[in-house]
Short mmCIF file of N, CA, C and O in Angstrom, two decimals:
data_model
loop_
_atom_site.label_atom_id
_atom_site.label_comp_id
_atom_site.label_asym_id
_atom_site.label_seq_id
_atom_site.Cartn_x
_atom_site.Cartn_y
_atom_site.Cartn_z
N THR A 2 -4.92 -6.39 8.08
CA THR A 2 -5.22 -5.01 7.78
C THR A 2 -4.05 -4.40 7.04
O THR A 2 -2.91 -4.54 7.45
N ILE A 3 -4.33 -3.70 5.95
CA ILE A 3 -3.32 -3.01 5.18
C ILE A 3 -3.46 -1.53 5.46
O ILE A 3 -4.53 -0.95 5.27
N ALA A 4 -2.38 -0.92 5.95
CA ALA A 4 -2.36 0.51 6.23
C ALA A 4 -1.54 1.20 5.16
O ALA A 4 -0.48 0.72 4.78
N PHE A 5 -2.02 2.33 4.68
CA PHE A 5 -1.36 3.06 3.61
C PHE A 5 -0.63 4.27 4.18
O PHE A 5 -1.25 5.17 4.73
N VAL A 6 0.69 4.29 4.03
CA VAL A 6 1.51 5.41 4.46
C VAL A 6 1.73 6.28 3.22
O VAL A 6 2.47 5.89 2.31
N THR A 7 1.08 7.44 3.17
CA THR A 7 1.08 8.24 1.95
C THR A 7 2.14 9.35 1.94
O THR A 7 2.21 10.12 0.98
N ASN A 8 2.95 9.44 2.96
CA ASN A 8 4.05 10.42 2.99
C ASN A 8 3.61 11.83 2.61
O ASN A 8 4.16 12.45 1.70
N GLY A 9 2.59 12.31 3.30
CA GLY A 9 2.12 13.68 3.07
C GLY A 9 1.04 13.78 2.01
O GLY A 9 0.53 14.87 1.76
N GLY A 10 0.68 12.68 1.40
CA GLY A 10 -0.40 12.68 0.41
C GLY A 10 -1.75 12.56 1.08
O GLY A 10 -1.86 12.48 2.30
N LYS A 11 -2.80 12.54 0.27
CA LYS A 11 -4.17 12.39 0.77
C LYS A 11 -4.28 11.06 1.52
O LYS A 11 -3.83 10.02 1.05
N GLU A 12 -4.90 11.11 2.69
CA GLU A 12 -5.03 9.92 3.53
C GLU A 12 -5.90 8.86 2.87
O GLU A 12 -6.91 9.18 2.23
N ILE A 13 -5.49 7.59 3.02
CA ILE A 13 -6.27 6.46 2.51
C ILE A 13 -6.59 5.56 3.70
O ILE A 13 -5.68 5.18 4.45
N ALA A 14 -7.84 5.23 3.87
CA ALA A 14 -8.27 4.41 5.01
C ALA A 14 -7.68 3.01 4.93
O ALA A 14 -7.54 2.45 3.83
N PRO A 15 -7.33 2.41 6.08
CA PRO A 15 -6.84 1.03 6.09
C PRO A 15 -7.90 0.07 5.56
O PRO A 15 -9.09 0.34 5.63
N VAL A 16 -7.45 -1.07 5.02
CA VAL A 16 -8.35 -2.09 4.48
C VAL A 16 -8.03 -3.41 5.15
O VAL A 16 -6.86 -3.80 5.26
N THR A 17 -9.06 -4.12 5.59
CA THR A 17 -8.87 -5.44 6.20
C THR A 17 -9.34 -6.50 5.21
O THR A 17 -10.45 -6.43 4.68
N LEU A 18 -8.47 -7.47 4.96
CA LEU A 18 -8.78 -8.57 4.04
C LEU A 18 -8.86 -9.88 4.81
O LEU A 18 -8.16 -10.07 5.79
N LYS A 19 -9.71 -10.78 4.32
CA LYS A 19 -9.75 -12.14 4.85
C LYS A 19 -8.85 -13.00 3.97
O LYS A 19 -8.59 -12.65 2.80
N LYS A 20 -8.38 -14.10 4.50
CA LYS A 20 -7.50 -15.00 3.77
C LYS A 20 -8.13 -15.35 2.42
O LYS A 20 -9.29 -15.71 2.34
N GLY A 21 -7.35 -15.19 1.33
CA GLY A 21 -7.83 -15.48 -0.01
C GLY A 21 -8.40 -14.29 -0.76
O GLY A 21 -8.54 -14.33 -1.97
N GLU A 22 -8.75 -13.22 -0.05
CA GLU A 22 -9.30 -12.03 -0.72
C GLU A 22 -8.19 -11.25 -1.41
O GLU A 22 -7.04 -11.27 -0.98
N GLU A 23 -8.56 -10.55 -2.46
CA GLU A 23 -7.62 -9.73 -3.22
C GLU A 23 -7.97 -8.25 -3.09
O GLU A 23 -9.14 -7.90 -2.92
N LEU A 24 -6.94 -7.43 -3.20
CA LEU A 24 -7.12 -5.98 -3.18
C LEU A 24 -6.23 -5.38 -4.25
O LEU A 24 -5.03 -5.65 -4.29
N THR A 25 -6.84 -4.58 -5.13
CA THR A 25 -6.05 -3.78 -6.06
C THR A 25 -5.68 -2.51 -5.31
O THR A 25 -6.56 -1.79 -4.83
N LEU A 26 -4.39 -2.26 -5.20
CA LEU A 26 -3.93 -1.11 -4.42
C LEU A 26 -4.38 0.20 -5.08
O LEU A 26 -4.31 0.35 -6.30
N PRO A 27 -4.82 1.15 -4.25
CA PRO A 27 -5.27 2.43 -4.79
C PRO A 27 -4.07 3.29 -5.25
O PRO A 27 -2.94 3.02 -4.89
N THR A 28 -4.36 4.31 -6.01
CA THR A 28 -3.33 5.27 -6.40
C THR A 28 -3.38 6.42 -5.40
O THR A 28 -4.43 7.04 -5.20
N ALA A 29 -2.26 6.68 -4.75
CA ALA A 29 -2.19 7.78 -3.79
C ALA A 29 -2.18 9.10 -4.52
O ALA A 29 -1.76 9.19 -5.68
N GLU A 30 -2.65 10.15 -3.83
CA GLU A 30 -2.71 11.48 -4.42
C GLU A 30 -1.97 12.47 -3.54
O GLU A 30 -2.08 12.44 -2.32
N LYS A 31 -1.20 13.34 -4.18
CA LYS A 31 -0.48 14.39 -3.47
C LYS A 31 -0.36 15.56 -4.44
O LYS A 31 0.13 15.40 -5.57
N GLU A 32 -0.81 16.74 -4.01
CA GLU A 32 -0.84 17.90 -4.89
C GLU A 32 0.55 18.20 -5.47
O GLU A 32 1.54 18.24 -4.75
N GLY A 33 0.58 18.35 -6.79
CA GLY A 33 1.81 18.70 -7.47
C GLY A 33 2.79 17.55 -7.68
O GLY A 33 3.90 17.75 -8.16
N ARG A 34 2.38 16.33 -7.31
CA ARG A 34 3.27 15.17 -7.44
C ARG A 34 2.59 14.06 -8.22
O ARG A 34 1.37 13.97 -8.26
N VAL A 35 3.37 13.18 -8.82
CA VAL A 35 2.87 12.03 -9.55
C VAL A 35 3.22 10.79 -8.75
O VAL A 35 4.38 10.60 -8.36
N PHE A 36 2.22 9.95 -8.48
CA PHE A 36 2.44 8.74 -7.69
C PHE A 36 3.27 7.74 -8.48
O PHE A 36 3.03 7.50 -9.66
N ALA A 37 4.26 7.13 -7.81
CA ALA A 37 5.12 6.13 -8.45
C ALA A 37 4.62 4.73 -8.16
O ALA A 37 4.03 4.08 -9.03
N GLU A 38 4.84 4.22 -6.93
CA GLU A 38 4.46 2.86 -6.58
C GLU A 38 4.28 2.72 -5.08
O GLU A 38 4.68 3.58 -4.32
N TRP A 39 3.71 1.58 -4.68
CA TRP A 39 3.64 1.20 -3.28
C TRP A 39 4.82 0.28 -2.96
O TRP A 39 5.21 -0.53 -3.80
N TYR A 40 5.34 0.40 -1.76
CA TYR A 40 6.46 -0.41 -1.30
C TYR A 40 6.12 -1.05 0.04
O TYR A 40 5.34 -0.51 0.82
N TYR A 41 6.74 -2.20 0.31
CA TYR A 41 6.56 -2.88 1.59
C TYR A 41 7.35 -2.21 2.71
O TYR A 41 7.13 -2.50 3.87
N ASP A 42 8.31 -1.36 2.36
CA ASP A 42 9.18 -0.77 3.37
C ASP A 42 9.35 0.73 3.13
O ASP A 42 9.16 1.21 2.02
N GLU A 43 9.70 1.45 4.19
CA GLU A 43 9.87 2.90 4.09
C GLU A 43 11.17 3.28 3.39
O GLU A 43 11.38 4.45 3.09
N GLY A 44 12.05 2.31 3.13
CA GLY A 44 13.28 2.58 2.41
C GLY A 44 13.12 2.46 0.90
O GLY A 44 14.06 2.66 0.15
N PHE A 45 11.90 2.12 0.44
CA PHE A 45 11.56 1.99 -0.98
C PHE A 45 12.44 0.96 -1.70
O PHE A 45 12.91 1.19 -2.81
N THR A 46 12.64 -0.21 -1.07
CA THR A 46 13.47 -1.24 -1.71
C THR A 46 12.66 -2.45 -2.16
O THR A 46 13.13 -3.21 -2.99
N SER A 47 11.45 -2.65 -1.63
CA SER A 47 10.66 -3.83 -1.94
C SER A 47 9.29 -3.40 -2.49
O SER A 47 8.38 -3.06 -1.74
N VAL A 48 9.14 -3.43 -3.81
CA VAL A 48 7.92 -2.96 -4.49
C VAL A 48 6.77 -3.94 -4.26
O VAL A 48 6.93 -5.15 -4.36
N CYS A 49 5.59 -3.39 -3.98
CA CYS A 49 4.37 -4.20 -3.85
C CYS A 49 3.80 -4.45 -5.25
O CYS A 49 3.87 -3.57 -6.12
N PRO A 50 3.19 -5.61 -5.46
CA PRO A 50 2.46 -5.82 -6.71
C PRO A 50 1.21 -4.93 -6.71
O PRO A 50 0.78 -4.46 -5.65
N LYS A 51 0.63 -4.71 -7.86
CA LYS A 51 -0.58 -3.87 -7.95
C LYS A 51 -1.78 -4.52 -7.27
O LYS A 51 -2.68 -3.85 -6.81
N VAL A 52 -1.78 -5.87 -7.23
CA VAL A 52 -2.86 -6.62 -6.57
C VAL A 52 -2.24 -7.46 -5.47
O VAL A 52 -1.28 -8.20 -5.70
N ILE A 53 -2.80 -7.34 -4.27
CA ILE A 53 -2.33 -8.12 -3.12
C ILE A 53 -3.38 -9.17 -2.79
O ILE A 53 -4.57 -8.87 -2.74
N THR A 54 -2.94 -10.41 -2.57
CA THR A 54 -3.82 -11.48 -2.12
C THR A 54 -3.43 -11.84 -0.71
O THR A 54 -2.26 -12.09 -0.43
N ALA A 55 -4.42 -11.86 0.19
CA ALA A 55 -4.16 -12.22 1.58
C ALA A 55 -3.92 -13.73 1.66
O ALA A 55 -4.83 -14.52 1.47
N LYS A 56 -2.66 -14.13 1.88
CA LYS A 56 -2.32 -15.55 1.95
C LYS A 56 -2.06 -16.00 3.37
O LYS A 56 -2.37 -17.11 3.74
N LYS A 57 -1.46 -15.14 4.15
CA LYS A 57 -1.16 -15.47 5.55
C LYS A 57 -1.98 -14.56 6.43
O LYS A 57 -2.36 -13.46 6.04
N MET A 58 -2.21 -14.99 7.61
CA MET A 58 -3.01 -14.21 8.54
C MET A 58 -2.10 -13.28 9.35
O MET A 58 -1.79 -13.53 10.50
N LYS A 59 -1.62 -12.22 8.72
CA LYS A 59 -0.82 -11.22 9.41
C LYS A 59 -1.79 -10.17 9.94
O LYS A 59 -2.67 -9.71 9.22
N PRO A 60 -1.61 -9.75 11.19
CA PRO A 60 -2.56 -8.79 11.75
C PRO A 60 -2.47 -7.39 11.14
O PRO A 60 -3.43 -6.68 11.08
N PHE A 61 -1.28 -6.97 10.65
CA PHE A 61 -1.11 -5.62 10.18
C PHE A 61 0.03 -5.55 9.17
O PHE A 61 1.09 -6.13 9.39
N MET A 62 -0.19 -4.89 8.05
CA MET A 62 0.86 -4.74 7.05
C MET A 62 0.82 -3.33 6.49
O MET A 62 -0.11 -2.97 5.77
N PRO A 63 1.82 -2.51 6.82
CA PRO A 63 1.85 -1.17 6.21
C PRO A 63 2.46 -1.23 4.81
O PRO A 63 3.36 -2.01 4.55
N VAL A 64 1.96 -0.41 3.91
CA VAL A 64 2.58 -0.20 2.61
C VAL A 64 2.85 1.29 2.48
O VAL A 64 2.06 2.11 2.94
N THR A 65 3.98 1.63 1.89
CA THR A 65 4.42 3.03 1.83
C THR A 65 4.42 3.51 0.39
O THR A 65 4.98 2.85 -0.49
N GLY A 66 3.80 4.66 0.15
CA GLY A 66 3.73 5.23 -1.19
C GLY A 66 4.92 6.11 -1.50
O GLY A 66 5.44 6.79 -0.63
N ARG A 67 5.34 6.09 -2.74
CA ARG A 67 6.45 6.94 -3.18
C ARG A 67 5.98 7.79 -4.35
O ARG A 67 5.38 7.31 -5.29
N PHE A 68 6.27 9.08 -4.25
CA PHE A 68 5.89 10.04 -5.30
C PHE A 68 7.11 10.45 -6.06
O PHE A 68 8.21 10.41 -5.60
#
């Protein structure tokens, strides 16, 4: 399951992928702000690719949006 942390932006529902499935990450929305990128961490140091492929069976993976 991929959970989207939007940091005050419009909420995005979590998405569950099966092994091998791909997901193009959505663009987060926040009034008066321009979305930059998704990150694997809340410190904004590890950028997510635009498309994620489920390779390992991790039960939960949060991604954090930066505006």
